[in-house]
Tab-separated table of C-alpha atoms in Angstrom:
chain	number	residue	atom	x	y	z
E	1	MET	CA	-5.517	18.934	-20.660
E	2	LEU	CA	-1.711	20.024	-18.387
E	3	GLN	CA	-4.653	21.177	-15.508
E	4	GLN	CA	-6.032	17.613	-15.097
E	5	LEU	CA	-1.978	16.284	-14.517
E	6	PRO	CA	-2.174	15.926	-10.782
E	7	ALA	CA	-5.298	13.687	-10.994
E	8	LEU	CA	-3.079	11.612	-13.440
E	9	VAL	CA	-0.563	11.566	-11.049
E	10	THR	CA	-2.817	11.056	-8.011
E	11	LEU	CA	-4.133	7.890	-9.757
E	12	LEU	CA	-0.661	6.727	-10.816
E	13	ASN	CA	0.725	7.086	-7.708
E	14	VAL	CA	-2.577	4.903	-6.012
E	15	LEU	CA	-1.444	2.167	-8.844
E	16	LEU	CA	1.906	2.016	-8.091
E	17	LEU	CA	0.924	1.596	-3.968
E	18	ALA	CA	-1.418	-1.379	-5.296
E	19	ALA	CA	2.204	-2.983	-7.451
E	20	THR	CA	4.078	-2.787	-4.205
E	21	VAL	CA	1.157	-4.611	-2.367
E	22	PHE	CA	1.189	-7.022	-4.601
E	23	ALA	CA	4.287	-7.333	-4.619
E	24	VAL	CA	4.766	-7.901	-1.000
E	25	GLY	CA	1.672	-10.472	-1.134
E	26	ARG	CA	3.963	-12.340	-4.107
E	27	ALA	CA	6.936	-12.233	-1.328
E	28	ARG	CA	5.366	-14.062	1.406
E	29	GLY	CA	3.971	-16.820	-0.490
E	30	LYS	CA	7.475	-17.222	-2.700
E	31	TYR	CA	9.597	-17.199	0.578
E	32	GLY	CA	7.123	-18.885	3.077
E	33	ILE	CA	6.951	-15.135	5.197
E	34	LYS	CA	3.810	-15.779	7.389
E	35	ALA	CA	1.498	-12.676	8.334
E	36	PRO	CA	2.313	-10.909	10.419
E	37	ALA	CA	5.940	-11.008	10.317
E	38	THR	CA	7.844	-8.562	8.144
E	39	SER	CA	11.635	-10.525	7.917
E	40	GLY	CA	12.653	-13.751	7.062
E	41	HIS	CA	14.097	-13.661	3.801
E	42	GLU	CA	16.364	-10.773	1.880
E	43	GLY	CA	13.782	-11.192	-0.848
E	44	PHE	CA	10.466	-10.663	1.401
E	45	GLU	CA	12.558	-7.950	3.109
E	46	ARG	CA	13.416	-5.718	0.175
E	47	ALA	CA	9.292	-5.805	-1.722
E	48	TYR	CA	8.392	-4.782	1.665
E	49	ARG	CA	10.962	-1.787	2.195
E	50	VAL	CA	9.809	-1.057	-1.173
E	51	GLN	CA	6.335	-0.321	0.051
E	52	MET	CA	7.150	1.049	3.095
E	53	ASN	CA	9.256	3.704	1.793
E	54	THR	CA	6.721	4.634	-1.145
E	55	ILE	CA	4.059	5.039	1.331
E	56	GLU	CA	6.811	7.237	3.556
E	57	GLN	CA	6.973	8.972	-0.055
E	58	THR	CA	3.724	9.532	-0.743
E	59	VAL	CA	2.640	10.612	2.302
E	60	LEU	CA	5.059	13.891	1.190
E	61	PHE	CA	4.446	13.792	-2.105
E	62	LEU	CA	0.533	14.209	-2.780
E	63	PRO	CA	-0.188	16.626	-0.161
E	64	THR	CA	2.695	18.930	-2.060
E	65	LEU	CA	1.265	17.925	-5.159
E	66	TRP	CA	-2.406	19.294	-4.403
E	67	LEU	CA	-1.228	22.117	-2.764
E	68	ALA	CA	1.032	23.216	-5.929
E	69	ALA	CA	-2.211	22.823	-8.381
E	70	MET	CA	-4.508	24.606	-6.154
E	71	HIS	CA	-2.335	27.599	-6.124
E	72	GLY	CA	-1.766	27.716	-9.620
E	73	PHE	CA	1.112	25.518	-10.734
E	74	ALA	CA	-0.982	22.437	-11.699
E	75	GLY	CA	0.743	21.952	-15.461
E	76	TRP	CA	4.601	22.163	-13.863
E	77	ALA	CA	3.352	20.128	-10.546
E	78	GLY	CA	1.493	17.557	-13.026
E	79	ILE	CA	4.970	17.341	-14.872
E	80	ALA	CA	7.583	17.058	-12.117
E	81	GLY	CA	4.739	14.538	-10.339
E	82	LEU	CA	5.141	12.399	-13.715
E	83	VAL	CA	8.626	12.371	-13.325
E	84	TRP	CA	8.391	11.200	-9.187
E	85	ILE	CA	5.970	8.414	-10.532
E	86	VAL	CA	9.069	7.680	-13.076
E	87	GLY	CA	11.372	7.895	-9.967
E	88	ARG	CA	9.322	5.692	-8.027
E	89	VAL	CA	8.781	2.583	-10.655
E	90	TRP	CA	12.628	3.086	-11.879
E	91	TYR	CA	13.230	2.754	-7.463
E	92	PHE	CA	10.867	-0.207	-6.965
E	93	ALA	CA	12.308	-2.174	-10.029
E	94	ALA	CA	16.414	-1.182	-9.323
E	95	TYR	CA	15.141	-2.243	-5.041
E	96	LEU	CA	13.800	-5.863	-6.186
E	97	ALA	CA	16.554	-6.636	-8.488
E	98	ASP	CA	19.632	-5.237	-6.561
E	99	PRO	CA	19.700	-2.900	-3.587
E	100	ALA	CA	22.775	-0.843	-4.423
E	101	ARG	CA	21.231	0.217	-7.615
E	102	ARG	CA	18.111	2.316	-6.431
E	103	GLY	CA	19.994	4.940	-5.564
E	104	GLY	CA	19.128	6.833	-9.483
E	105	GLY	CA	15.305	6.163	-8.781
E	106	PHE	CA	15.425	7.386	-5.422
E	107	ALA	CA	16.982	10.016	-6.928
E	108	THR	CA	14.620	11.137	-9.705
E	109	GLY	CA	11.813	10.933	-7.081
E	110	MET	CA	13.236	13.842	-4.842
E	111	LEU	CA	14.169	16.051	-7.020
E	112	ALA	CA	10.991	15.987	-8.373
E	113	TRP	CA	8.964	15.952	-5.013
E	114	LEU	CA	11.747	19.282	-4.399
E	115	VAL	CA	10.378	20.721	-7.207
E	116	VAL	CA	6.833	20.083	-6.123
E	117	LEU	CA	7.652	21.548	-2.836
E	118	VAL	CA	9.088	24.640	-4.412
E	119	LEU	CA	5.894	25.203	-6.095
E	120	ALA	CA	3.912	25.045	-3.242
E	121	ALA	CA	5.773	26.666	-1.159
E	122	ILE	CA	5.636	29.543	-4.222
E	123	GLY	CA	1.839	29.090	-4.458
E	124	VAL	CA	1.188	29.359	-0.674
E	125	VAL	CA	2.976	32.507	0.123
E	126	ARG	CA	1.688	34.169	-2.844
E	127	ALA	CA	-1.834	33.483	-1.784
E	128	LEU	CA	-1.057	34.687	1.457
E	129	LEU	CA	0.059	37.965	0.253
E	130	VAL	CA	-2.595	38.640	-2.043
E	131	SER	CA	-4.905	37.634	1.076
């Protein structure tokens, strides 16, 4: 079961990205921000920044998750990945409510990603040394 956690985390990440898309669309309607504008009301700008930051973090997170999983750390990477998802959801909710409160979720996500990065690095270096 632990071997499947990276796949579950990837699916949850896709759902999180979809939620940010919907949040931006909802904010566009609520605040009257016409596409392609990316500014105009603080509420919209918060939703947009959450979406962009989540995309930026995903670009770092997913490759390292799968490198760690492919090199012998699927279970640990999956557990850290679930923590990353929790951190990103926390960041999402906090940023929309009050940007000053986003730090805890951001820090949780970054620490979880650093764990995955270390696992990926250990796995890749170990594989290089064995081959």
